[in-house]
Amino acid sequence: MPRTYRSLARVPEFAPFFGAAALRIGASTVGSLALGVLVYDRTRSPLLSSLAMFGPSLAQVLGATLLMSAADRLPPRAALGWLAGLAAAGTALLAVPGLPLWAVFAVLLGQGLADSLAGGVRYGLLTEILPPGDYLLGRSLLAICAGVTQVAGFALGGLLLAALSPRGTLLTAAALGAAAALTVVLGLRPRAARSGGRPSPGETWRVNVLLFSHPGRRSLYLALWVPNGLIVGCESLFVPYDAAHAGLLFGCAAAGMLVGDTVAGRWLPARLRVRLAAPLRLLLAVPYLVFVLEPGPVLATAAVALASVGYSAGLLMQERLLPLLPEGTQGQALGLHSAGMLTLQGVCAALAGALAQYTSPVVAMTALAGASVLVTLALEPGLRASKLRIRPPQSPTPVPRGSAQ
């Protein structure tokens, strides 16, 4: 019988780790919505408002290339606590009346860099908190938490904007961020850094080159980043494709992703996890090819929900990446995955918008979905177990019959 999500609560430190992650995501979601409204009220610019909400994710590429070596060279509890505290302080600073726009975007740049490093520290620490056989289950639960918390965060942010103001909502987000920092400090035990040496841009580059020098790791990173980013580019065109039903399309995408992450993390046995990574990456793209027919809302939402189940391939490939990582690089390697994925999502969304501008949303979505299929097929020979030189992952340790589900 497989382990359950509830069984993770019995693992020492996982509950505060999970709580701190949820609080940080909630703070980021509430704060980004409030800031987007605040910037739009000041400038009436949709571009600046969009950059205020999503610009920090584009700074992740800088963190991946300049700062990520610190993810393994800093004590994780102290690093997570300080980064969460700095993020909260930055959000409070954004609420200062009359803050110049250049200062707003400077703070956002700093928050993006901090978030990229925090992701590396967080996922590296998860490999220490959980036994190896439970990493996939824990990562799946964090993915589900992120989706649910973002939905709840946007709902809470909307209520707070109506009841308070954008600045009041920003201060609420800062309080949530401070609570995340406090949870880290009080709930996690001190640990030494996983690797020695001083973090630096040069060391970050050295380890990144090391990670990409292995053909298996290189293929896994590309498979984690590119098909995912191309399909997010398709999603970025929901509004121009069908503005009246865009919210429904986004909701179906989120629902499909949650279903996929739950099934992959909780129910798939080890022998199927190895075999299903490629079919799931194809599932992520193939249903979008139906958009060439300009489907109505029913068929479009069904295709989007089905396709989004394929996002769970990312969990399966992360599990295959872990055994290939050099000792002491887990934080940087997993942070590089997260930062690269977010960067490719932003790049592909821009590419989709540019292509749709000169053709149509239908043409752009079909082209990006087709490109995702071709990339998946091209990368698959390098992702076979014989090429990765790893054994299939062992099934998690069973829990006694009758344990809580």
mmCIF file of C-alpha atoms in Angstrom:
data_model
loop_
_atom_site.group_PDB
_atom_site.id
_atom_site.type_symbol
_atom_site.label_atom_id
_atom_site.label_comp_id
_atom_site.label_asym_id
_atom_site.label_seq_id
_atom_site.Cartn_x
_atom_site.Cartn_y
_atom_site.Cartn_z
ATOM 1 C CA MET A 1 0.000 0.000 0.000
ATOM 2 C CA PRO A 2 1.545 3.361 -0.958
ATOM 3 C CA ARG A 3 2.310 6.078 1.471
ATOM 4 C CA THR A 4 -0.244 8.875 1.720
ATOM 5 C CA TYR A 5 -0.117 12.650 1.830
ATOM 6 C CA ARG A 6 -1.286 12.558 5.431
ATOM 7 C CA SER A 7 1.567 10.239 6.344
ATOM 8 C CA LEU A 8 4.013 13.007 5.413
ATOM 9 C CA ALA A 9 2.751 14.990 8.403
ATOM 10 C CA ARG A 10 4.410 12.388 10.639
ATOM 11 C CA VAL A 11 7.815 13.127 9.098
ATOM 12 C CA PRO A 12 9.688 15.491 11.452
ATOM 13 C CA GLU A 13 9.816 19.076 10.151
ATOM 14 C CA PHE A 14 7.667 18.470 7.074
ATOM 15 C CA ALA A 15 4.614 20.226 8.557
ATOM 16 C CA PRO A 16 6.434 23.540 9.263
ATOM 17 C CA PHE A 17 8.272 23.243 5.947
ATOM 18 C CA PHE A 18 4.943 22.830 4.141
ATOM 19 C CA GLY A 19 3.279 25.616 6.145
ATOM 20 C CA ALA A 20 6.077 28.075 5.421
ATOM 21 C CA ALA A 21 5.900 27.285 1.683
ATOM 22 C CA ALA A 22 2.122 27.798 1.641
ATOM 23 C CA LEU A 23 2.390 31.117 3.490
ATOM 24 C CA ARG A 24 5.096 32.350 1.112
ATOM 25 C CA ILE A 25 3.041 31.443 -1.971
ATOM 26 C CA GLY A 26 -0.020 33.112 -0.470
ATOM 27 C CA ALA A 27 1.960 36.254 0.303
ATOM 28 C CA SER A 28 3.346 36.381 -3.233
ATOM 29 C CA THR A 29 -0.075 35.873 -4.838
ATOM 30 C CA VAL A 30 -1.901 38.448 -2.725
ATOM 31 C CA GLY A 31 0.953 40.938 -3.094
ATOM 32 C CA SER A 32 1.267 40.589 -6.874
ATOM 33 C CA LEU A 33 -2.460 41.180 -7.392
ATOM 34 C CA ALA A 34 -2.422 44.261 -5.162
ATOM 35 C CA LEU A 35 0.682 45.653 -6.843
ATOM 36 C CA GLY A 36 -0.756 45.067 -10.329
ATOM 37 C CA VAL A 37 -3.852 47.078 -9.370
ATOM 38 C CA LEU A 38 -1.753 49.799 -7.705
ATOM 39 C CA VAL A 39 0.548 50.237 -10.715
ATOM 40 C CA TYR A 40 -2.363 50.259 -13.158
ATOM 41 C CA ASP A 41 -4.161 52.904 -11.083
ATOM 42 C CA ARG A 42 -1.034 55.058 -11.214
ATOM 43 C CA THR A 43 -0.020 54.561 -14.838
ATOM 44 C CA ARG A 44 -3.092 53.212 -16.697
ATOM 45 C CA SER A 45 -0.565 50.989 -18.504
ATOM 46 C CA PRO A 46 -1.510 47.311 -19.001
ATOM 47 C CA LEU A 47 2.136 46.527 -19.802
ATOM 48 C CA LEU A 48 3.504 48.004 -16.587
ATOM 49 C CA SER A 49 0.711 46.386 -14.581
ATOM 50 C CA SER A 50 1.514 42.996 -16.113
ATOM 51 C CA LEU A 51 5.236 43.447 -15.444
ATOM 52 C CA ALA A 52 4.451 44.408 -11.848
ATOM 53 C CA MET A 53 2.562 41.130 -11.380
ATOM 54 C CA PHE A 54 4.759 38.719 -13.329
ATOM 55 C CA GLY A 55 8.060 40.532 -13.820
ATOM 56 C CA PRO A 56 9.791 38.909 -10.813
ATOM 57 C CA SER A 57 9.589 35.491 -12.493
ATOM 58 C CA LEU A 58 11.715 36.809 -15.368
ATOM 59 C CA ALA A 59 14.445 37.748 -12.862
ATOM 60 C CA GLN A 60 14.778 34.060 -12.020
ATOM 61 C CA VAL A 61 17.186 33.580 -14.921
ATOM 62 C CA LEU A 62 19.582 36.039 -13.270
ATOM 63 C CA GLY A 63 19.344 34.147 -10.008
ATOM 64 C CA ALA A 64 20.004 30.862 -11.780
ATOM 65 C CA THR A 65 23.161 32.224 -13.431
ATOM 66 C CA LEU A 66 24.528 34.413 -10.623
ATOM 67 C CA LEU A 67 23.299 33.302 -7.196
ATOM 68 C CA MET A 68 22.255 29.650 -7.266
ATOM 69 C CA SER A 69 25.524 28.280 -5.852
ATOM 70 C CA ALA A 70 24.425 29.758 -2.515
ATOM 71 C CA ALA A 71 21.553 27.230 -2.360
ATOM 72 C CA ASP A 72 24.016 24.524 -1.274
ATOM 73 C CA ARG A 73 26.558 26.728 0.510
ATOM 74 C CA LEU A 74 24.327 28.425 3.070
ATOM 75 C CA PRO A 75 22.700 26.830 6.139
ATOM 76 C CA PRO A 76 19.171 26.137 4.840
ATOM 77 C CA ARG A 77 17.128 27.289 7.846
ATOM 78 C CA ALA A 78 18.959 30.590 8.117
ATOM 79 C CA ALA A 79 18.828 31.138 4.350
ATOM 80 C CA LEU A 80 15.092 30.425 4.070
ATOM 81 C CA GLY A 81 14.315 32.559 7.131
ATOM 82 C CA TRP A 82 16.305 35.557 5.900
ATOM 83 C CA LEU A 83 14.986 35.313 2.334
ATOM 84 C CA ALA A 84 11.373 35.113 3.525
ATOM 85 C CA GLY A 85 11.966 38.056 5.852
ATOM 86 C CA LEU A 86 13.549 40.145 3.091
ATOM 87 C CA ALA A 87 10.651 39.342 0.757
ATOM 88 C CA ALA A 88 8.196 40.496 3.435
ATOM 89 C CA ALA A 89 10.160 43.700 4.001
ATOM 90 C CA GLY A 90 10.214 44.364 0.255
ATOM 91 C CA THR A 91 6.447 43.915 0.016
ATOM 92 C CA ALA A 92 5.951 46.351 2.896
ATOM 93 C CA LEU A 93 8.247 48.838 1.130
ATOM 94 C CA LEU A 94 6.078 48.629 -2.005
ATOM 95 C CA ALA A 95 3.153 49.933 0.072
ATOM 96 C CA VAL A 96 4.949 53.226 0.816
ATOM 97 C CA PRO A 97 2.909 56.088 -0.731
ATOM 98 C CA GLY A 98 4.650 57.907 -3.580
ATOM 99 C CA LEU A 99 7.347 55.277 -4.125
ATOM 100 C CA PRO A 100 8.820 56.020 -7.589
ATOM 101 C CA LEU A 101 8.141 53.455 -10.299
ATOM 102 C CA TRP A 102 11.851 52.812 -10.809
ATOM 103 C CA ALA A 103 12.077 51.923 -7.113
ATOM 104 C CA VAL A 104 9.040 49.647 -7.401
ATOM 105 C CA PHE A 105 10.684 47.658 -10.190
ATOM 106 C CA ALA A 106 14.037 47.651 -8.404
ATOM 107 C CA VAL A 107 12.343 46.022 -5.400
ATOM 108 C CA LEU A 108 10.633 43.522 -7.720
ATOM 109 C CA LEU A 109 13.981 42.649 -9.297
ATOM 110 C CA GLY A 110 15.423 41.995 -5.850
ATOM 111 C CA GLN A 111 12.421 39.856 -4.910
ATOM 112 C CA GLY A 112 12.770 37.819 -8.097
ATOM 113 C CA LEU A 113 16.426 37.143 -7.368
ATOM 114 C CA ALA A 114 15.614 36.185 -3.775
ATOM 115 C CA ASP A 115 12.784 33.896 -4.878
ATOM 116 C CA SER A 116 15.049 32.054 -7.321
ATOM 117 C CA LEU A 117 17.563 31.367 -4.555
ATOM 118 C CA ALA A 118 14.839 30.460 -2.065
ATOM 119 C CA GLY A 119 13.484 27.868 -4.501
ATOM 120 C CA GLY A 120 16.878 26.176 -4.678
ATOM 121 C CA VAL A 121 17.290 26.188 -0.908
ATOM 122 C CA ARG A 122 13.730 24.904 -0.371
ATOM 123 C CA TYR A 123 13.855 21.987 -2.784
ATOM 124 C CA GLY A 124 17.350 21.025 -1.682
ATOM 125 C CA LEU A 125 16.165 20.980 1.934
ATOM 126 C CA LEU A 126 13.211 18.803 0.956
ATOM 127 C CA THR A 127 15.660 16.070 -0.117
ATOM 128 C CA GLU A 128 17.055 16.119 3.440
ATOM 129 C CA ILE A 129 13.736 16.236 5.296
ATOM 130 C CA LEU A 130 12.105 13.384 3.355
ATOM 131 C CA PRO A 131 13.471 9.883 2.734
ATOM 132 C CA PRO A 132 14.458 9.359 -0.936
ATOM 133 C CA GLY A 133 11.395 7.201 -1.628
ATOM 134 C CA ASP A 134 9.065 9.980 -0.464
ATOM 135 C CA TYR A 135 10.528 12.878 -2.459
ATOM 136 C CA LEU A 136 8.054 12.483 -5.325
ATOM 137 C CA LEU A 137 5.113 12.376 -2.914
ATOM 138 C CA GLY A 138 6.320 15.482 -1.093
ATOM 139 C CA ARG A 139 7.022 17.371 -4.318
ATOM 140 C CA SER A 140 3.580 16.412 -5.589
ATOM 141 C CA LEU A 141 1.960 17.764 -2.435
ATOM 142 C CA LEU A 142 3.882 21.028 -2.764
ATOM 143 C CA ALA A 143 2.717 21.369 -6.389
ATOM 144 C CA ILE A 144 -0.894 20.818 -5.339
ATOM 145 C CA CYS A 145 -0.429 23.289 -2.487
ATOM 146 C CA ALA A 146 0.918 25.892 -4.900
ATOM 147 C CA GLY A 147 -2.090 25.561 -7.206
ATOM 148 C CA VAL A 148 -4.670 25.663 -4.433
ATOM 149 C CA THR A 149 -2.911 28.484 -2.587
ATOM 150 C CA GLN A 150 -2.701 30.609 -5.728
ATOM 151 C CA VAL A 151 -6.435 30.228 -6.339
ATOM 152 C CA ALA A 152 -7.171 31.041 -2.687
ATOM 153 C CA GLY A 153 -4.637 33.895 -2.735
ATOM 154 C CA PHE A 154 -6.252 35.586 -5.711
ATOM 155 C CA ALA A 155 -9.667 35.221 -4.078
ATOM 156 C CA LEU A 156 -8.371 36.638 -0.777
ATOM 157 C CA GLY A 157 -6.579 39.425 -2.614
ATOM 158 C CA GLY A 158 -9.803 40.400 -4.390
ATOM 159 C CA LEU A 159 -11.669 40.531 -1.094
ATOM 160 C CA LEU A 160 -8.940 42.573 0.561
ATOM 161 C CA LEU A 161 -8.816 45.035 -2.327
ATOM 162 C CA ALA A 162 -12.550 45.577 -1.962
ATOM 163 C CA ALA A 163 -12.402 45.901 1.834
ATOM 164 C CA LEU A 164 -9.141 47.821 2.218
ATOM 165 C CA SER A 165 -6.994 49.292 -0.574
ATOM 166 C CA PRO A 166 -4.059 48.144 -2.696
ATOM 167 C CA ARG A 167 -1.630 49.411 -0.059
ATOM 168 C CA GLY A 168 -3.546 47.762 2.764
ATOM 169 C CA THR A 169 -3.538 44.522 0.788
ATOM 170 C CA LEU A 170 0.218 44.809 0.269
ATOM 171 C CA LEU A 171 0.713 45.178 4.023
ATOM 172 C CA THR A 172 -1.406 42.060 4.564
ATOM 173 C CA ALA A 173 0.802 40.206 2.093
ATOM 174 C CA ALA A 174 3.873 41.433 3.976
ATOM 175 C CA ALA A 175 2.379 40.026 7.208
ATOM 176 C CA LEU A 176 1.877 36.643 5.520
ATOM 177 C CA GLY A 177 5.516 36.734 4.384
ATOM 178 C CA ALA A 178 6.664 37.553 7.900
ATOM 179 C CA ALA A 179 4.626 34.603 9.201
ATOM 180 C CA ALA A 180 6.421 32.367 6.680
ATOM 181 C CA ALA A 181 9.802 33.550 7.973
ATOM 182 C CA LEU A 182 8.737 32.947 11.586
ATOM 183 C CA THR A 183 7.497 29.445 10.718
ATOM 184 C CA VAL A 184 10.886 28.597 9.207
ATOM 185 C CA VAL A 185 12.821 29.870 12.221
ATOM 186 C CA LEU A 186 10.618 28.181 14.831
ATOM 187 C CA GLY A 187 9.764 24.972 12.961
ATOM 188 C CA LEU A 188 12.984 23.829 11.291
ATOM 189 C CA ARG A 189 16.156 22.700 12.988
ATOM 190 C CA PRO A 190 19.566 24.140 12.133
ATOM 191 C CA ARG A 191 21.542 22.253 9.473
ATOM 192 C CA ALA A 192 24.986 22.725 8.048
ATOM 193 C CA ALA A 193 25.372 23.715 4.417
ATOM 194 C CA ARG A 194 25.434 20.758 1.998
ATOM 195 C CA SER A 195 28.615 21.970 0.320
ATOM 196 C CA GLY A 196 31.680 23.945 1.369
ATOM 197 C CA GLY A 197 33.165 27.016 -0.240
ATOM 198 C CA ARG A 198 31.954 30.547 -0.779
ATOM 199 C CA PRO A 199 28.962 31.202 -3.064
ATOM 200 C CA SER A 200 29.740 33.421 -6.035
ATOM 201 C CA PRO A 201 28.670 33.976 -9.663
ATOM 202 C CA GLY A 202 31.773 32.093 -10.774
ATOM 203 C CA GLU A 203 30.928 29.105 -8.596
ATOM 204 C CA THR A 204 27.331 29.218 -9.840
ATOM 205 C CA TRP A 205 28.569 29.050 -13.431
ATOM 206 C CA ARG A 206 31.012 26.245 -12.595
ATOM 207 C CA VAL A 207 28.287 24.034 -11.114
ATOM 208 C CA ASN A 208 25.831 24.888 -13.895
ATOM 209 C CA VAL A 209 28.423 23.803 -16.459
ATOM 210 C CA LEU A 210 28.996 20.623 -14.451
ATOM 211 C CA LEU A 211 25.268 19.899 -14.372
ATOM 212 C CA PHE A 212 24.944 20.380 -18.138
ATOM 213 C CA SER A 213 28.063 18.361 -18.922
ATOM 214 C CA HIS A 214 26.207 15.072 -18.340
ATOM 215 C CA PRO A 215 24.083 14.163 -21.406
ATOM 216 C CA GLY A 216 21.351 12.629 -19.239
ATOM 217 C CA ARG A 217 21.028 15.678 -17.003
ATOM 218 C CA ARG A 218 21.080 17.962 -20.041
ATOM 219 C CA SER A 219 18.276 16.020 -21.727
ATOM 220 C CA LEU A 220 16.228 16.005 -18.520
ATOM 221 C CA TYR A 221 16.556 19.772 -18.055
ATOM 222 C CA LEU A 222 15.505 20.442 -21.650
ATOM 223 C CA ALA A 223 12.567 18.045 -21.298
ATOM 224 C CA LEU A 224 11.535 19.759 -18.047
ATOM 225 C CA TRP A 225 11.737 23.255 -19.520
ATOM 226 C CA VAL A 226 10.857 23.383 -23.199
ATOM 227 C CA PRO A 227 7.621 21.356 -23.665
ATOM 228 C CA ASN A 228 6.243 22.919 -20.472
ATOM 229 C CA GLY A 229 7.116 26.454 -21.586
ATOM 230 C CA LEU A 230 5.583 26.002 -25.046
ATOM 231 C CA ILE A 231 2.249 24.878 -23.557
ATOM 232 C CA VAL A 232 2.232 27.767 -21.099
ATOM 233 C CA GLY A 233 2.625 29.905 -24.232
ATOM 234 C CA CYS A 234 -0.600 28.308 -25.524
ATOM 235 C CA GLU A 235 -2.328 29.144 -22.232
ATOM 236 C CA SER A 236 -1.218 32.772 -22.486
ATOM 237 C CA LEU A 237 -3.510 33.099 -25.545
ATOM 238 C CA PHE A 238 -6.737 32.021 -23.815
ATOM 239 C CA VAL A 239 -7.959 35.613 -23.547
ATOM 240 C CA PRO A 240 -7.497 36.569 -27.223
ATOM 241 C CA TYR A 241 -8.839 33.154 -28.286
ATOM 242 C CA ASP A 242 -12.077 33.388 -26.259
ATOM 243 C CA ALA A 243 -12.250 36.263 -23.804
ATOM 244 C CA ALA A 244 -15.738 35.298 -22.619
ATOM 245 C CA HIS A 245 -14.578 31.833 -21.516
ATOM 246 C CA ALA A 246 -10.930 32.542 -20.657
ATOM 247 C CA GLY A 247 -11.572 32.178 -16.926
ATOM 248 C CA LEU A 248 -13.154 28.784 -17.504
ATOM 249 C CA LEU A 249 -10.186 27.683 -19.620
ATOM 250 C CA PHE A 250 -7.707 28.748 -16.929
ATOM 251 C CA GLY A 251 -9.778 26.978 -14.285
ATOM 252 C CA CYS A 252 -9.863 23.746 -16.301
ATOM 253 C CA ALA A 253 -6.101 23.968 -16.811
ATOM 254 C CA ALA A 254 -5.578 24.279 -13.048
ATOM 255 C CA ALA A 255 -7.965 21.390 -12.356
ATOM 256 C CA GLY A 256 -6.243 19.108 -14.847
ATOM 257 C CA MET A 257 -2.845 19.929 -13.381
ATOM 258 C CA LEU A 258 -4.017 19.154 -9.848
ATOM 259 C CA VAL A 259 -5.451 15.807 -10.963
ATOM 260 C CA GLY A 260 -2.229 14.879 -12.747
ATOM 261 C CA ASP A 261 -0.002 15.859 -9.832
ATOM 262 C CA THR A 262 -2.168 13.928 -7.379
ATOM 263 C CA VAL A 263 -2.237 10.739 -9.448
ATOM 264 C CA ALA A 264 1.477 10.875 -10.317
ATOM 265 C CA GLY A 265 2.614 11.627 -6.798
ATOM 266 C CA ARG A 266 0.215 9.408 -4.874
ATOM 267 C CA TRP A 267 -0.813 6.438 -7.011
ATOM 268 C CA LEU A 268 1.634 5.615 -9.806
ATOM 269 C CA PRO A 269 3.935 2.668 -8.977
ATOM 270 C CA ALA A 270 7.641 2.927 -9.740
ATOM 271 C CA ARG A 271 7.539 0.787 -12.901
ATOM 272 C CA LEU A 272 4.905 3.061 -14.462
ATOM 273 C CA ARG A 273 6.584 6.305 -13.414
ATOM 274 C CA VAL A 274 9.571 5.517 -15.616
ATOM 275 C CA ARG A 275 7.415 4.524 -18.585
ATOM 276 C CA LEU A 276 4.823 7.303 -18.463
ATOM 277 C CA ALA A 277 7.032 10.406 -18.471
ATOM 278 C CA ALA A 278 7.163 10.617 -22.289
ATOM 279 C CA PRO A 279 3.453 9.810 -22.878
ATOM 280 C CA LEU A 280 2.513 12.467 -20.326
ATOM 281 C CA ARG A 281 4.685 15.062 -22.084
ATOM 282 C CA LEU A 282 2.898 14.180 -25.323
ATOM 283 C CA LEU A 283 -0.457 14.405 -23.534
ATOM 284 C CA LEU A 284 0.523 17.922 -22.456
ATOM 285 C CA ALA A 285 0.653 19.042 -26.106
ATOM 286 C CA VAL A 286 -1.453 16.803 -28.351
ATOM 287 C CA PRO A 287 -4.931 17.953 -27.142
ATOM 288 C CA TYR A 288 -3.999 21.550 -28.049
ATOM 289 C CA LEU A 289 -3.771 20.514 -31.702
ATOM 290 C CA VAL A 290 -7.582 20.474 -31.712
ATOM 291 C CA PHE A 291 -7.499 24.277 -31.577
ATOM 292 C CA VAL A 292 -6.722 24.265 -35.297
ATOM 293 C CA LEU A 293 -10.461 23.523 -35.671
ATOM 294 C CA GLU A 294 -11.378 26.586 -33.542
ATOM 295 C CA PRO A 295 -13.434 24.492 -31.081
ATOM 296 C CA GLY A 296 -16.257 25.891 -29.008
ATOM 297 C CA PRO A 297 -16.146 26.235 -25.218
ATOM 298 C CA VAL A 298 -17.088 22.616 -24.419
ATOM 299 C CA LEU A 299 -14.462 20.940 -26.586
ATOM 300 C CA ALA A 300 -11.851 23.603 -25.785
ATOM 301 C CA THR A 301 -12.210 23.218 -22.010
ATOM 302 C CA ALA A 302 -12.148 19.421 -22.278
ATOM 303 C CA ALA A 303 -8.952 19.566 -24.354
ATOM 304 C CA VAL A 304 -7.282 21.977 -21.935
ATOM 305 C CA ALA A 305 -8.221 19.918 -18.858
ATOM 306 C CA LEU A 306 -6.961 16.703 -20.462
ATOM 307 C CA ALA A 307 -3.726 18.307 -21.645
ATOM 308 C CA SER A 308 -2.953 19.793 -18.230
ATOM 309 C CA VAL A 309 -2.824 16.331 -16.666
ATOM 310 C CA GLY A 310 0.438 16.057 -18.631
ATOM 311 C CA TYR A 311 2.133 18.659 -16.431
ATOM 312 C CA SER A 312 2.669 15.800 -13.968
ATOM 313 C CA ALA A 313 5.482 14.581 -16.243
ATOM 314 C CA GLY A 314 7.618 17.213 -14.526
ATOM 315 C CA LEU A 315 7.344 15.371 -11.203
ATOM 316 C CA LEU A 316 8.384 12.081 -12.784
ATOM 317 C CA MET A 317 11.403 13.634 -14.485
ATOM 318 C CA GLN A 318 12.524 15.384 -11.289
ATOM 319 C CA GLU A 319 12.575 11.966 -9.642
ATOM 320 C CA ARG A 320 14.815 10.714 -12.467
ATOM 321 C CA LEU A 321 17.073 13.759 -12.152
ATOM 322 C CA LEU A 322 17.875 13.313 -8.441
ATOM 323 C CA PRO A 323 20.065 10.171 -8.747
ATOM 324 C CA LEU A 324 22.150 11.907 -11.420
ATOM 325 C CA LEU A 325 23.095 14.912 -9.280
ATOM 326 C CA PRO A 326 26.662 15.279 -7.958
ATOM 327 C CA GLU A 327 26.861 15.223 -4.174
ATOM 328 C CA GLY A 328 26.246 18.627 -2.610
ATOM 329 C CA THR A 329 24.504 20.175 -5.645
ATOM 330 C CA GLN A 330 20.881 19.249 -4.947
ATOM 331 C CA GLY A 331 19.816 22.777 -4.047
ATOM 332 C CA GLN A 332 21.417 24.427 -7.062
ATOM 333 C CA ALA A 333 20.274 21.680 -9.439
ATOM 334 C CA LEU A 334 16.630 21.816 -8.343
ATOM 335 C CA GLY A 335 16.719 25.609 -8.179
ATOM 336 C CA LEU A 336 18.089 25.656 -11.721
ATOM 337 C CA HIS A 337 15.163 23.490 -12.822
ATOM 338 C CA SER A 338 12.627 25.857 -11.218
ATOM 339 C CA ALA A 339 14.259 29.049 -12.503
ATOM 340 C CA GLY A 340 14.725 27.666 -16.001
ATOM 341 C CA MET A 341 11.122 26.502 -16.159
ATOM 342 C CA LEU A 342 9.759 29.907 -15.133
ATOM 343 C CA THR A 343 12.073 31.672 -17.563
ATOM 344 C CA LEU A 344 11.026 29.458 -20.496
ATOM 345 C CA GLN A 345 7.390 30.029 -19.589
ATOM 346 C CA GLY A 346 7.872 33.781 -19.827
ATOM 347 C CA VAL A 347 9.840 33.543 -23.068
ATOM 348 C CA CYS A 348 7.282 31.224 -24.691
ATOM 349 C CA ALA A 349 4.394 33.436 -23.578
ATOM 350 C CA ALA A 350 6.096 36.367 -25.305
ATOM 351 C CA LEU A 351 6.754 34.222 -28.376
ATOM 352 C CA ALA A 352 3.114 33.117 -28.467
ATOM 353 C CA GLY A 353 1.900 36.700 -28.222
ATOM 354 C CA ALA A 354 4.201 37.864 -31.010
ATOM 355 C CA LEU A 355 3.181 34.976 -33.272
ATOM 356 C CA ALA A 356 -0.517 35.573 -32.594
ATOM 357 C CA GLN A 357 -0.046 39.278 -33.330
ATOM 358 C CA TYR A 358 1.076 38.517 -36.885
ATOM 359 C CA THR A 359 -1.129 35.456 -37.515
ATOM 360 C CA SER A 360 -3.941 34.511 -35.105
ATOM 361 C CA PRO A 361 -4.310 32.899 -31.674
ATOM 362 C CA VAL A 362 -5.431 29.651 -33.355
ATOM 363 C CA VAL A 363 -2.325 29.483 -35.543
ATOM 364 C CA ALA A 364 -0.009 30.368 -32.657
ATOM 365 C CA MET A 365 -1.500 27.798 -30.248
ATOM 366 C CA THR A 366 -1.381 25.045 -32.855
ATOM 367 C CA ALA A 367 2.205 25.908 -33.807
ATOM 368 C CA LEU A 368 3.440 25.909 -30.209
ATOM 369 C CA ALA A 369 1.644 22.636 -29.432
ATOM 370 C CA GLY A 370 3.169 21.042 -32.517
ATOM 371 C CA ALA A 371 6.605 22.308 -31.512
ATOM 372 C CA SER A 372 6.137 20.779 -28.047
ATOM 373 C CA VAL A 373 5.353 17.397 -29.618
ATOM 374 C CA LEU A 374 8.443 17.584 -31.841
ATOM 375 C CA VAL A 375 10.718 18.559 -28.922
ATOM 376 C CA THR A 376 9.388 15.680 -26.809
ATOM 377 C CA LEU A 377 10.000 13.169 -29.592
ATOM 378 C CA ALA A 378 13.479 14.555 -30.318
ATOM 379 C CA LEU A 379 14.559 14.374 -26.658
ATOM 380 C CA GLU A 380 13.134 10.957 -25.862
ATOM 381 C CA PRO A 381 16.117 8.850 -27.102
ATOM 382 C CA GLY A 382 18.373 10.639 -24.612
ATOM 383 C CA LEU A 383 15.949 9.998 -21.743
ATOM 384 C CA ARG A 384 15.905 6.214 -21.887
ATOM 385 C CA ALA A 385 17.055 4.497 -18.694
ATOM 386 C CA SER A 386 20.087 3.079 -20.497
ATOM 387 C CA LYS A 387 21.162 6.589 -21.470
ATOM 388 C CA LEU A 388 20.568 8.025 -18.007
ATOM 389 C CA ARG A 389 22.460 5.144 -16.419
ATOM 390 C CA ILE A 390 20.208 4.918 -13.404
ATOM 391 C CA ARG A 391 18.131 2.146 -11.931
ATOM 392 C CA PRO A 392 14.350 2.535 -11.798
ATOM 393 C CA PRO A 393 13.359 4.286 -8.543
ATOM 394 C CA GLN A 394 12.321 2.046 -5.685
ATOM 395 C CA SER A 395 8.736 2.111 -4.540
ATOM 396 C CA PRO A 396 8.171 4.070 -1.310
ATOM 397 C CA THR A 397 8.159 2.102 1.924
ATOM 398 C CA PRO A 398 4.643 0.747 2.531
ATOM 399 C CA VAL A 399 2.638 2.005 5.485
ATOM 400 C CA PRO A 400 0.717 -0.414 7.692
ATOM 401 C CA ARG A 401 -2.718 -1.403 6.430
ATOM 402 C CA GLY A 402 -5.380 0.788 7.990
ATOM 403 C CA SER A 403 -3.233 3.920 8.177
ATOM 404 C CA ALA A 404 -4.948 7.211 7.533
ATOM 405 C CA GLN A 405 -5.468 8.067 3.870
#
